[in-house]
XYZ file of C-alpha atoms in Angstrom:
785
model
C 125.419 26.780 119.406
C 127.262 24.106 117.411
C 128.055 26.568 114.612
C 129.114 29.239 117.111
C 131.752 26.880 118.466
C 132.618 25.418 115.060
C 132.888 28.221 112.495
C 134.513 25.941 109.936
C 131.467 23.714 110.034
C 129.338 26.749 109.287
C 131.345 27.573 106.179
C 131.072 23.984 104.989
C 127.325 24.166 105.486
C 127.147 27.261 103.304
C 129.473 25.685 100.766
C 127.433 22.506 100.226
C 124.814 24.153 98.009
C 127.608 25.552 95.851
C 129.188 22.107 95.472
C 125.839 20.770 94.301
C 125.498 23.683 91.873
C 128.992 22.870 90.615
C 128.059 19.304 89.853
C 125.027 20.478 87.890
C 127.044 23.110 86.061
C 129.370 20.515 84.554
C 126.563 19.424 82.236
C 125.719 23.013 81.201
C 127.571 25.202 78.676
C 130.385 27.172 80.264
C 129.976 30.950 80.591
C 131.823 33.207 78.188
C 135.393 33.481 79.623
C 135.718 37.013 78.295
C 132.923 38.059 80.592
C 133.834 35.936 83.628
C 137.605 35.308 83.599
C 137.807 35.093 87.396
C 134.860 34.388 89.659
C 135.804 37.044 92.214
C 135.550 39.807 89.622
C 131.924 38.894 88.926
C 131.032 39.030 92.590
C 132.808 42.299 93.241
C 130.952 43.965 90.395
C 127.623 42.729 91.724
C 128.270 44.223 95.152
C 128.344 47.835 93.937
C 125.900 49.962 92.033
C 127.286 50.709 88.572
C 130.721 49.753 89.883
C 130.756 52.696 92.329
C 131.850 52.365 95.941
C 132.846 54.753 98.754
C 136.197 56.440 98.311
C 139.188 54.210 98.916
C 142.675 53.655 97.568
C 143.328 50.335 95.876
C 146.767 49.060 95.017
C 146.503 46.316 92.419
C 149.136 43.812 91.343
C 150.537 46.147 88.668
C 151.228 48.898 91.220
C 152.620 46.488 93.820
C 155.126 44.659 91.605
C 157.659 47.545 91.430
C 157.877 47.669 95.234
C 158.732 44.021 95.858
C 162.413 44.435 95.078
C 163.095 47.026 97.789
C 161.015 45.716 100.706
C 160.068 42.474 102.445
C 157.710 44.332 104.762
C 154.176 44.176 103.357
C 153.006 47.197 105.392
C 155.538 49.434 103.595
C 153.684 48.783 100.334
C 151.213 51.361 101.681
C 153.750 54.164 102.014
C 152.382 56.130 99.018
C 148.732 55.918 100.094
C 147.419 59.351 101.191
C 146.942 59.544 104.954
C 149.027 56.444 105.732
C 152.322 56.343 107.644
C 154.180 53.535 109.415
C 155.286 52.784 112.977
C 158.768 51.291 112.992
C 159.070 47.726 114.316
C 160.868 44.632 113.042
C 162.182 44.284 109.511
C 158.955 42.672 108.235
C 156.470 43.938 110.836
C 155.835 47.679 110.475
C 152.495 48.864 111.843
C 150.289 50.983 109.531
C 148.978 54.336 110.762
C 145.914 56.069 109.310
C 145.471 59.734 110.218
C 147.470 59.356 113.437
C 145.723 56.177 114.638
C 147.563 52.863 114.470
C 147.671 49.161 115.249
C 144.427 47.802 116.761
C 142.672 51.091 116.005
C 142.754 50.029 112.331
C 140.796 47.044 111.126
C 143.097 44.888 109.017
C 141.579 41.970 107.137
C 143.736 39.349 105.433
C 141.718 37.327 102.917
C 138.674 38.085 105.053
C 140.345 37.009 108.322
C 140.627 39.298 111.348
C 144.152 38.427 112.479
C 145.361 39.732 115.855
C 148.888 40.436 117.109
C 149.526 37.773 119.769
C 152.448 39.362 121.580
C 152.919 41.932 124.369
C 154.988 43.930 121.841
C 152.666 43.291 118.862
C 155.582 41.792 116.950
C 153.394 39.481 114.836
C 151.106 42.099 113.310
C 148.508 40.928 110.736
C 150.376 42.035 107.608
C 153.604 40.398 108.812
C 152.142 37.021 107.805
C 152.172 37.981 104.125
C 155.166 38.340 101.851
C 154.845 41.226 99.368
C 155.112 38.767 96.464
C 151.916 36.996 97.568
C 149.713 40.109 97.552
C 147.232 40.605 94.716
C 145.698 43.805 96.074
C 145.625 46.165 99.045
C 142.658 48.440 99.659
C 142.731 51.269 102.187
C 139.688 53.116 103.507
C 141.391 56.122 105.070
C 138.363 58.388 105.286
C 134.920 57.150 106.307
C 134.784 53.355 106.286
C 131.427 51.743 105.482
C 130.147 49.620 108.375
C 130.377 46.503 106.190
C 134.181 46.743 106.249
C 134.610 48.439 109.636
C 133.990 47.305 113.184
C 136.036 47.237 116.411
C 138.207 50.080 115.125
C 138.190 53.882 115.143
C 140.550 54.605 112.232
C 140.160 53.223 108.720
C 140.271 49.745 107.250
C 142.955 47.869 105.318
C 141.922 44.883 103.212
C 144.716 42.624 101.982
C 144.027 39.923 99.429
C 146.385 37.243 98.234
C 146.196 35.927 94.691
C 142.734 34.897 93.519
C 142.327 31.422 92.016
C 142.721 31.096 88.263
C 141.038 28.569 86.008
C 141.683 27.237 82.527
C 139.881 28.871 79.622
C 137.109 26.543 78.401
C 138.266 24.377 75.548
C 141.982 25.113 75.988
C 142.953 22.249 78.265
C 144.863 22.426 81.540
C 146.309 25.691 82.783
C 149.862 25.366 84.134
C 151.773 28.506 85.041
C 154.212 29.808 87.594
C 156.472 32.611 88.719
C 159.862 32.762 90.413
C 161.761 35.721 91.755
C 164.782 36.746 93.792
C 166.146 39.984 95.256
C 169.244 41.431 96.892
C 169.700 44.646 98.904
C 173.148 45.892 99.831
C 172.350 47.493 103.200
C 172.005 44.627 105.642
C 172.990 42.075 103.016
C 169.285 41.287 102.566
C 168.280 38.537 100.170
C 165.392 36.245 99.428
C 163.169 34.689 96.834
C 159.633 33.730 95.974
C 157.912 30.976 94.001
C 154.352 30.415 92.878
C 152.709 27.744 90.743
C 149.172 27.082 89.518
C 147.662 23.947 88.007
C 144.038 24.299 86.984
C 141.233 22.893 84.898
C 138.082 24.771 83.950
C 136.549 24.099 87.373
C 139.396 23.116 89.714
C 142.439 25.207 90.681
C 145.443 24.343 92.834
C 147.935 27.097 93.727
C 151.092 27.293 95.841
C 152.921 30.476 96.840
C 156.035 30.616 98.981
C 158.664 33.165 99.921
C 161.701 33.573 102.114
C 163.641 36.667 103.180
C 166.536 37.387 105.517
C 168.747 40.301 106.485
C 171.544 41.263 108.841
C 171.496 44.525 110.802
C 171.301 47.600 108.597
C 173.531 50.652 108.917
C 172.420 54.264 109.257
C 173.694 57.075 107.050
C 175.932 58.342 109.874
C 176.979 57.571 113.454
C 173.943 57.979 115.723
C 175.300 56.758 119.094
C 178.427 57.283 121.186
C 178.797 53.705 122.437
C 179.490 50.283 120.945
C 178.852 47.880 123.861
C 176.124 45.233 123.637
C 176.353 43.855 127.173
C 177.861 40.629 125.851
C 181.594 40.158 126.325
C 183.629 40.395 123.143
C 180.750 41.735 121.055
C 180.407 45.335 119.921
C 178.459 47.144 117.226
C 179.827 50.004 115.107
C 178.330 53.383 115.910
C 176.422 53.505 112.636
C 175.051 49.945 112.883
C 171.423 49.758 114.007
C 171.311 46.876 116.464
C 168.495 44.328 116.474
C 167.333 44.908 112.903
C 168.186 41.458 111.524
C 165.459 38.978 110.590
C 164.608 35.780 108.748
C 161.130 34.757 107.636
C 159.481 31.999 105.584
C 155.855 31.989 104.390
C 153.827 29.394 102.480
C 150.251 29.269 101.187
C 148.439 26.386 99.484
C 145.114 27.151 97.820
C 142.406 24.901 96.401
C 139.368 26.298 94.572
C 136.339 24.791 92.851
C 133.934 26.758 90.659
C 130.804 26.039 88.724
C 128.478 28.500 87.101
C 128.298 31.543 89.379
C 129.637 29.797 92.464
C 133.093 29.422 93.932
C 134.376 27.429 96.909
C 137.922 28.162 98.043
C 140.220 26.831 100.763
C 143.605 28.287 101.687
C 146.120 26.910 104.157
C 148.856 29.286 105.319
C 151.994 28.538 107.286
C 154.640 30.906 108.642
C 157.915 29.700 110.098
C 159.826 32.740 111.321
C 163.101 31.703 113.003
C 163.850 35.186 114.387
C 163.130 38.868 113.988
C 164.939 41.421 116.129
C 163.539 44.778 117.207
C 165.507 48.025 117.621
C 162.725 49.714 119.637
C 161.803 46.867 122.007
C 163.507 45.320 125.033
C 163.033 41.821 123.606
C 163.445 40.091 120.261
C 161.340 37.475 118.525
C 163.080 34.107 118.644
C 160.325 32.097 116.945
C 156.907 32.641 115.428
C 154.901 29.792 113.950
C 151.473 30.391 112.484
C 149.067 27.860 110.991
C 145.883 29.169 109.410
C 142.998 27.681 107.456
C 140.565 29.864 105.555
C 137.399 28.623 103.802
C 135.274 30.821 101.585
C 132.143 30.525 99.463
C 131.112 33.102 96.850
C 127.856 32.903 94.929
C 125.888 35.088 92.581
C 122.113 34.788 92.345
C 119.273 36.598 90.607
C 118.685 38.631 93.772
C 122.350 39.544 94.382
C 125.456 37.961 95.881
C 126.295 35.861 98.924
C 129.659 35.435 100.625
C 130.395 33.148 103.561
C 133.780 32.437 105.101
C 135.301 30.766 108.124
C 138.841 30.627 109.430
C 141.003 29.211 112.196
C 144.457 30.405 113.175
C 146.939 29.124 115.744
C 150.076 31.059 116.728
C 153.041 29.967 118.837
C 155.270 32.939 119.613
C 158.533 33.156 121.585
C 160.757 36.030 122.666
C 164.084 36.473 124.425
C 167.181 38.630 124.108
C 168.746 38.479 120.659
C 172.414 38.616 119.740
C 172.751 42.373 120.255
C 171.209 42.512 123.743
C 172.661 41.416 127.055
C 171.657 37.834 127.812
C 172.905 36.984 131.330
C 171.544 38.870 134.343
C 171.823 38.515 138.102
C 174.289 39.088 140.922
C 176.732 36.445 139.670
C 176.304 37.018 135.960
C 179.720 38.578 135.612
C 181.034 41.744 133.985
C 178.880 42.552 130.987
C 176.454 39.772 131.851
C 178.567 37.167 130.084
C 178.024 34.215 132.410
C 180.261 31.209 131.966
C 183.650 30.950 133.643
C 184.138 34.722 133.742
C 181.484 35.208 136.409
C 182.560 36.899 139.622
C 183.596 35.106 142.829
C 184.433 31.962 140.911
C 180.806 30.872 140.578
C 180.074 30.385 136.890
C 176.590 30.651 135.420
C 175.899 27.626 133.279
C 175.870 28.500 129.575
C 173.664 25.486 128.847
C 169.919 25.556 129.523
C 170.159 28.135 132.290
C 171.873 28.035 135.651
C 171.555 24.936 137.863
C 170.595 25.203 141.527
C 171.844 26.766 143.701
C 173.132 29.265 141.101
C 169.579 29.977 139.865
C 169.222 32.502 142.666
C 172.213 34.437 141.290
C 172.055 34.019 137.507
C 169.258 34.544 135.003
C 169.687 32.907 131.599
C 167.905 35.480 129.495
C 164.204 36.125 129.903
C 162.110 33.682 127.859
C 158.572 34.848 127.062
C 155.988 32.694 125.312
C 152.563 33.345 123.828
C 150.024 30.965 122.371
C 146.787 32.033 120.731
C 143.843 30.500 118.910
C 141.667 32.643 116.668
C 138.514 31.400 114.944
C 135.781 33.264 113.142
C 133.134 33.281 110.471
C 131.392 35.874 108.340
C 128.271 35.773 106.197
C 127.376 38.720 103.993
C 124.661 39.246 101.377
C 124.335 41.971 98.759
C 120.667 42.258 97.825
C 119.737 44.265 94.735
C 116.469 45.957 95.690
C 116.204 47.592 92.267
C 118.528 49.218 89.732
C 119.273 52.099 92.101
C 119.330 50.518 95.565
C 121.470 47.846 97.139
C 121.019 46.413 100.632
C 124.075 44.862 102.237
C 123.542 42.808 105.415
C 125.847 40.545 107.334
C 126.955 38.914 110.541
C 130.379 38.167 112.003
C 131.700 36.135 114.892
C 135.216 35.878 116.286
C 136.545 33.821 119.173
C 140.060 34.662 120.369
C 141.983 32.956 123.173
C 145.470 33.922 124.398
C 147.927 32.730 127.024
C 151.064 34.772 127.724
C 153.576 33.346 130.204
C 157.230 33.851 131.076
C 159.127 30.727 132.210
C 161.570 31.053 135.119
C 165.152 31.767 134.067
C 166.866 32.449 137.391
C 167.822 35.288 139.752
C 164.788 37.547 140.280
C 162.869 35.566 137.660
C 162.545 32.472 139.804
C 161.297 29.902 140.873
C 157.917 29.721 139.068
C 156.299 30.921 135.847
C 155.148 34.533 135.518
C 151.624 34.629 134.088
C 151.315 37.855 132.115
C 147.847 36.972 130.772
C 146.252 33.717 131.810
C 143.387 32.273 129.785
C 142.633 35.591 128.085
C 139.481 35.634 125.980
C 138.116 38.239 123.599
C 135.021 37.272 121.603
C 133.166 39.487 119.124
C 129.685 39.115 117.660
C 128.485 41.607 115.064
C 125.452 42.420 112.902
C 125.399 45.139 110.255
C 123.167 46.604 107.607
C 124.025 49.055 104.854
C 121.884 50.788 102.258
C 123.651 51.982 99.146
C 121.721 54.071 96.670
C 122.289 55.835 93.367
C 119.113 57.857 92.699
C 120.619 59.498 89.588
C 123.858 59.801 87.644
C 125.238 62.478 89.957
C 124.523 61.174 93.450
C 125.590 58.069 95.355
C 124.763 57.609 99.039
C 125.543 54.987 101.669
C 123.996 54.696 105.116
C 124.882 51.932 107.554
C 124.645 50.751 111.151
C 126.614 48.075 112.966
C 126.218 46.492 116.386
C 129.046 44.594 118.086
C 129.164 42.816 121.401
C 132.659 42.267 122.746
C 133.034 39.799 125.624
C 136.362 39.698 127.441
C 137.701 37.718 130.384
C 140.957 36.448 131.888
C 141.944 34.045 134.654
C 143.880 34.652 137.850
C 147.624 35.246 137.632
C 150.841 34.857 139.610
C 154.359 36.261 139.442
C 157.644 34.387 139.300
C 157.435 34.155 143.086
C 154.407 33.866 145.333
C 156.370 34.924 148.417
C 155.017 38.106 150.102
C 158.436 39.741 149.875
C 159.074 38.967 146.195
C 160.736 41.803 144.295
C 158.721 44.157 142.151
C 155.565 43.889 144.246
C 154.615 40.722 142.362
C 152.736 39.156 145.265
C 150.630 42.218 146.091
C 149.929 43.099 142.451
C 148.790 39.566 141.622
C 146.527 39.409 144.684
C 144.990 42.803 143.871
C 144.266 41.711 140.306
C 142.911 38.305 141.327
C 140.551 39.875 143.870
C 138.615 41.644 141.109
C 136.101 40.374 138.592
C 137.795 40.164 135.192
C 134.814 39.676 132.922
C 133.848 42.654 130.767
C 131.128 43.102 128.133
C 130.928 46.052 125.723
C 127.939 46.791 123.495
C 129.217 48.960 120.661
C 127.338 50.817 117.926
C 128.935 52.056 114.687
C 127.194 54.420 112.284
C 128.377 55.670 108.892
C 126.801 58.053 106.397
C 128.468 58.811 103.060
C 127.532 60.744 99.944
C 129.267 61.334 96.637
C 128.329 64.041 94.170
C 129.650 63.953 90.601
C 129.283 67.408 89.117
C 130.598 66.375 85.704
C 133.282 64.203 84.134
C 136.055 66.189 85.845
C 134.751 66.988 89.340
C 133.684 64.776 92.265
C 133.203 65.404 95.952
C 132.600 62.842 98.669
C 131.736 63.648 102.272
C 130.542 61.751 105.306
C 130.239 61.223 109.024
C 131.019 58.173 111.136
C 130.702 57.009 114.706
C 133.198 54.226 115.388
C 133.875 52.232 118.547
C 136.804 50.040 119.627
C 137.026 47.949 122.779
C 140.400 47.628 124.559
C 142.631 44.712 123.613
C 143.684 42.037 126.094
C 147.014 43.685 126.922
C 145.393 47.049 127.602
C 142.907 45.530 130.056
C 144.626 42.565 131.675
C 148.368 43.185 132.152
C 148.723 43.678 135.875
C 152.305 44.017 137.167
C 153.646 47.415 138.308
C 157.200 46.024 138.454
C 159.186 48.141 135.983
C 161.023 45.113 134.589
C 157.720 43.412 133.758
C 156.034 46.615 132.590
C 158.684 47.406 129.952
C 158.002 44.011 128.390
C 154.370 45.077 127.829
C 154.854 47.754 125.205
C 153.491 47.714 121.666
C 154.295 51.315 120.703
C 158.105 51.103 120.803
C 158.744 54.131 123.037
C 160.958 52.267 125.546
C 158.535 52.792 128.445
C 156.681 50.301 130.604
C 152.904 49.854 130.509
C 150.350 48.515 132.984
C 146.847 47.396 132.058
C 143.624 48.809 133.446
C 140.548 46.707 134.170
C 138.382 49.829 134.221
C 139.037 50.908 130.635
C 136.019 51.834 128.534
C 135.733 51.460 124.734
C 137.033 54.304 122.579
C 134.325 56.219 120.676
C 135.365 58.323 117.673
C 133.194 60.798 115.788
C 134.734 61.628 112.428
C 133.845 63.969 109.571
C 135.740 63.835 106.310
C 135.477 65.042 102.718
C 137.375 64.358 99.511
C 137.505 66.866 96.656
C 138.548 65.156 93.437
C 139.491 67.208 90.356
C 140.682 65.364 87.270
C 140.607 65.154 83.523
C 137.951 62.985 81.927
C 140.606 60.362 81.169
C 142.284 60.832 84.582
C 145.689 61.415 83.026
C 145.904 64.270 85.540
C 144.186 64.474 88.916
C 144.264 66.324 92.216
C 142.662 65.151 95.465
C 142.288 66.945 98.793
C 140.934 65.212 101.905
C 140.448 67.242 105.101
C 139.298 65.320 108.186
C 138.471 65.849 111.844
C 138.019 63.249 114.613
C 137.065 63.610 118.237
C 137.629 60.553 120.405
C 135.854 60.032 123.705
C 137.557 57.655 126.172
C 140.684 57.629 124.005
C 143.080 55.107 125.553
C 146.149 57.162 126.394
C 148.508 56.758 129.355
C 149.234 58.393 132.708
C 152.351 58.242 134.871
C 152.445 55.911 137.837
C 152.262 58.462 140.663
C 154.597 58.657 143.641
C 153.348 56.522 146.495
C 151.812 53.926 144.174
C 153.019 50.370 143.804
C 155.069 51.260 140.712
C 158.771 50.580 141.145
C 160.367 53.045 140.808
C 157.882 55.955 140.981
C 158.350 58.443 138.148
C 155.788 61.275 138.310
C 157.978 64.124 137.028
C 160.882 62.556 135.122
C 161.396 64.229 131.742
C 164.610 62.641 130.443
C 164.245 58.946 131.244
C 162.059 55.993 130.398
C 159.035 55.753 132.681
C 156.257 53.394 133.784
C 152.742 54.302 132.663
C 149.222 52.949 132.996
C 146.570 52.940 130.308
C 143.757 55.414 131.013
C 140.690 56.765 129.233
C 140.975 60.407 128.260
C 139.742 62.551 125.371
C 141.499 63.310 122.104
C 141.030 65.180 118.866
C 142.812 64.739 115.571
C 142.595 66.680 112.351
C 144.584 66.937 109.179
C 144.790 67.140 105.415
C 145.843 64.708 102.672
C 146.827 66.007 99.233
C 147.720 63.863 96.249
C 147.915 64.293 92.518
C 149.625 63.569 89.245
C 150.201 65.440 86.008
C 151.757 64.501 82.651
C 154.723 66.670 81.714
C 155.729 65.618 78.231
C 155.475 62.885 75.623
C 158.254 62.744 73.076
C 160.771 60.485 71.441
C 162.394 59.866 74.801
C 159.196 58.530 76.331
C 156.433 59.755 78.614
C 157.273 62.026 81.554
C 155.088 62.796 84.537
C 155.043 64.158 88.076
C 153.307 62.568 91.071
C 152.862 64.334 94.401
C 151.752 63.495 97.921
C 151.445 65.574 101.108
C 150.150 64.539 104.546
C 149.526 66.608 107.662
C 148.113 65.383 111.002
C 147.686 67.143 114.336
C 146.662 65.272 117.477
C 145.977 66.547 121.018
C 144.895 65.059 124.318
C 141.938 67.296 125.203
C 142.158 66.477 128.919
C 145.843 67.278 129.451
C 146.774 69.433 126.445
C 149.586 66.991 125.658
C 150.344 65.935 122.099
C 149.216 62.507 120.944
C 152.091 60.011 120.730
C 153.797 59.180 117.432
C 152.102 61.628 115.110
C 153.880 61.858 111.772
C 155.018 65.433 111.110
C 154.246 67.263 107.878
C 155.668 65.221 105.027
C 155.638 65.254 101.244
C 156.904 63.276 98.270
C 157.503 64.315 94.668
C 158.213 61.695 92.020
C 159.406 62.377 88.482
C 158.260 59.391 86.394
C 159.475 58.156 83.028
C 158.168 55.378 80.770
C 159.622 54.329 77.442
C 159.103 50.951 75.857
C 159.864 48.363 78.522
C 161.455 50.956 80.817
C 159.677 52.323 83.899
C 161.690 54.697 86.098
C 161.262 57.214 88.876
C 163.231 59.827 90.790
C 161.757 60.444 94.279
C 162.268 63.348 96.643
C 161.022 62.625 100.182
C 160.699 65.575 102.579
C 159.818 65.346 106.292
C 159.528 68.232 108.727
C 161.079 68.099 112.208
C 158.911 66.528 114.921
C 158.574 68.949 117.827
C 155.026 68.099 118.903
C 155.698 65.092 121.119
C 153.984 63.253 123.961
C 155.387 64.684 127.197
C 153.861 61.993 129.413
C 155.889 59.411 127.488
C 159.051 61.544 127.176
C 158.802 61.020 123.441
C 162.011 61.913 121.609
C 161.967 64.795 119.123
C 163.396 64.236 115.649
C 164.963 66.554 113.058
C 163.627 67.189 109.586
C 165.256 65.556 106.584
C 165.031 64.964 102.857
C 165.955 61.858 100.889
C 166.427 61.043 97.232
C 165.531 57.599 95.864
C 166.073 56.199 92.380
C 164.205 53.271 90.903
C 164.016 51.688 87.467
C 162.829 48.505 85.810
C 162.754 46.833 82.435
C 160.084 44.337 81.454
C 160.100 41.718 78.736
C 157.163 39.433 78.042
C 158.025 36.920 80.753
C 160.874 38.592 82.647
C 161.108 41.733 84.788
C 164.294 43.281 86.165
C 164.117 45.918 88.932
C 166.982 47.947 90.348
C 167.438 51.150 92.290
C 169.015 53.071 95.148
C 167.291 54.146 98.349
C 168.756 57.146 100.214
C 171.029 57.982 97.310
C 173.151 60.500 99.250
C 173.472 58.284 102.359
C 171.763 60.821 104.631
C 171.697 60.176 108.367
C 168.248 60.780 109.881
C 165.937 59.621 112.648
C 162.623 57.935 111.903
C 159.812 60.143 113.281
C 157.689 57.048 114.011
C 160.580 54.665 114.658
C 160.345 54.866 118.448
C 163.158 54.874 121.002
C 166.369 53.005 120.266
C 166.738 50.030 122.626
C 168.461 47.780 120.133
C 171.522 46.828 122.156
C 172.811 46.553 125.716
C 171.154 46.015 129.069
C 167.571 46.266 127.852
C 165.931 44.526 130.825
C 166.659 47.582 132.969
C 164.203 50.461 132.660
C 167.073 52.989 132.686
C 170.496 51.289 132.653
C 173.207 52.999 134.721
C 175.327 55.453 132.759
C 178.394 53.497 133.863
C 177.276 50.622 131.634
C 178.286 52.650 128.595
C 175.172 51.386 126.797
C 171.896 52.736 125.507
C 169.815 55.241 127.403
C 166.884 57.550 126.855
C 167.087 60.156 124.114
C 168.029 58.293 120.920
C 165.459 57.701 118.201
C 165.736 54.713 115.880
C 167.621 55.908 112.775
C 166.560 55.284 109.218
C 168.517 53.155 106.789
C 171.515 54.568 104.966
C 172.201 54.113 101.273
C 171.005 50.787 99.904
C 171.354 49.432 96.377
C 168.846 46.792 95.391
C 167.923 44.574 92.501
C 165.199 42.056 91.831
C 164.502 39.553 89.071
C 161.123 37.992 88.349
C 160.414 35.283 85.754
C 157.028 33.965 84.667
C 156.660 30.541 83.120
């Protein structure tokens, strides 16, 4: 019980034997550095049979470096991975999508930690806590995920790792090294920098990494709206400027590692201080996000196999309100355009400082502050046991304890006089056990069979609205009483199964195929948000479609049955290759949404509206998804001008609600990319052609906006010296105007608190998709020392 409540203590307990081993190792000869340059490499090799593992895509440091100059959004580093697309969000907070399934349906691990978005809009997604410059590798399981890396998800798995500790080579003294970089991008006037430094002996390593990035609003390739108003007097936005796309972020990580023999103990402390990040597809903006995280890990190799134990604790303080491009003042006396101050009507000014004083609080609302606080702790222990030369048994256990409070302080007018409790004392705890048998009976076959059990316990306390008066607007009183009258505790017992096989016909042909049963329990916002008031509902939206969402206490876990295969043709040296991955998934109790029917407590009712934003409630239905991923590369020529090649990628996904016949929301249409590559000496260049088909298959229940097809041309180039690298390029070379198929609905400026603002406001309304970025020139410089 003590360890269950104190996961860090558990990790320390596992680490103590390694510390003792370290002390002993100091008196023994050091291992050959050529064979064990970094402890993590030894352990990774011991966890697979003959260095073979189920099909996945791994982006190492060499493939990630060229992308750092043109993005500060770590999720976009995955844009060339087959089967992966991206939901639009904030400038550093895109949400990955694997085969049409996104967000919490994907398991994302950051240095072994299961981080959770603590926000009703999922603004602080797991990968948003990492700057691209801090990433050592990204691994994506987009097909069948082994149970050892899956759990509480029905799509694939993304594993992000920051830089592994480095140690001095025996006999060569202290290792001191570092790296510094900076970038600039013309569209949005984006700029930033990064710094890392390592000081290490043969057994002790200390590392710091830090990065900062900031940007103004970006501009589209053409005018995409017919209005300029923001709802704030004296402030307008040009018709090609994409409101609420500015951001500023700062990230720091301090790592300490100790190794001895075949054992490693590592501690990492991470800190994010994000002053603001605005969102073009949400009603609110992030005004502060502070994360503190501590991660402890032990890795050890023994005669029988390998052991890994880790523990972590994370605390997040998150705040939202209306940013600069969205109307701030609301209420009967807030004045034309919601400006407040001395311009308010009837001579009654709203106070511009700290909200309106009584008695004006009943007339004026100073924004809409929303706050979230979460605590997330967990531990994992995993053992790889070599049964013999052909068979490996992988067993493990995981525990996670997650607590969240989400409250909205009173700001005046209808948001008065008390605090609105969106989720009060929310809890979501997971306990898991898994076992996996990996076998290689001969040179041609590799198989993996695994089972995983998870128990998910959820609960939440009673709630209240801004007002507890029976006649309070938006049905707050009745909704809160109805929610409080029910039992909130829920327990799900979930089973995952995965079976994989790989057949290697010869040095040029491989095929991998498998089946998986995966289960995901609802998140806290899906189960416990309770208000049918449209103003409150639109604040609970993590898909960016502009609609309002209401939770459902009766939701059941999603259960996905997936079959997938990968056909891999390649040369023996893999200088050319072609991969094809067809897949099919059927999801029982898929968490979709239904309209609030007429006669319900929803205000206003919207059962048949087809050209406005609406209020919906989460509901279990049935879904099926299928598709095809194609990828490949081929050398074209090698001559005095260098080496030329061609890379290709094509993705297709189709998703349907089997109960209603409606299309699944935010499915990326058919898309492809061709890249002409060139390498010569220190030069590395590419010419990209991106092609996306129009999106006509949309979710009718959500009034999802259709988007047109488009094509873009991007140029990139770099030159590397021994210690210096210079990157430069142009995105959207011809400044094409286009809408992002997964960008969501544009709500980046104006009167965003209103579900559907009156047309007389001359501001945003339903029907505009978030546009992509216009032409942007970028450059980046990186120096190692």
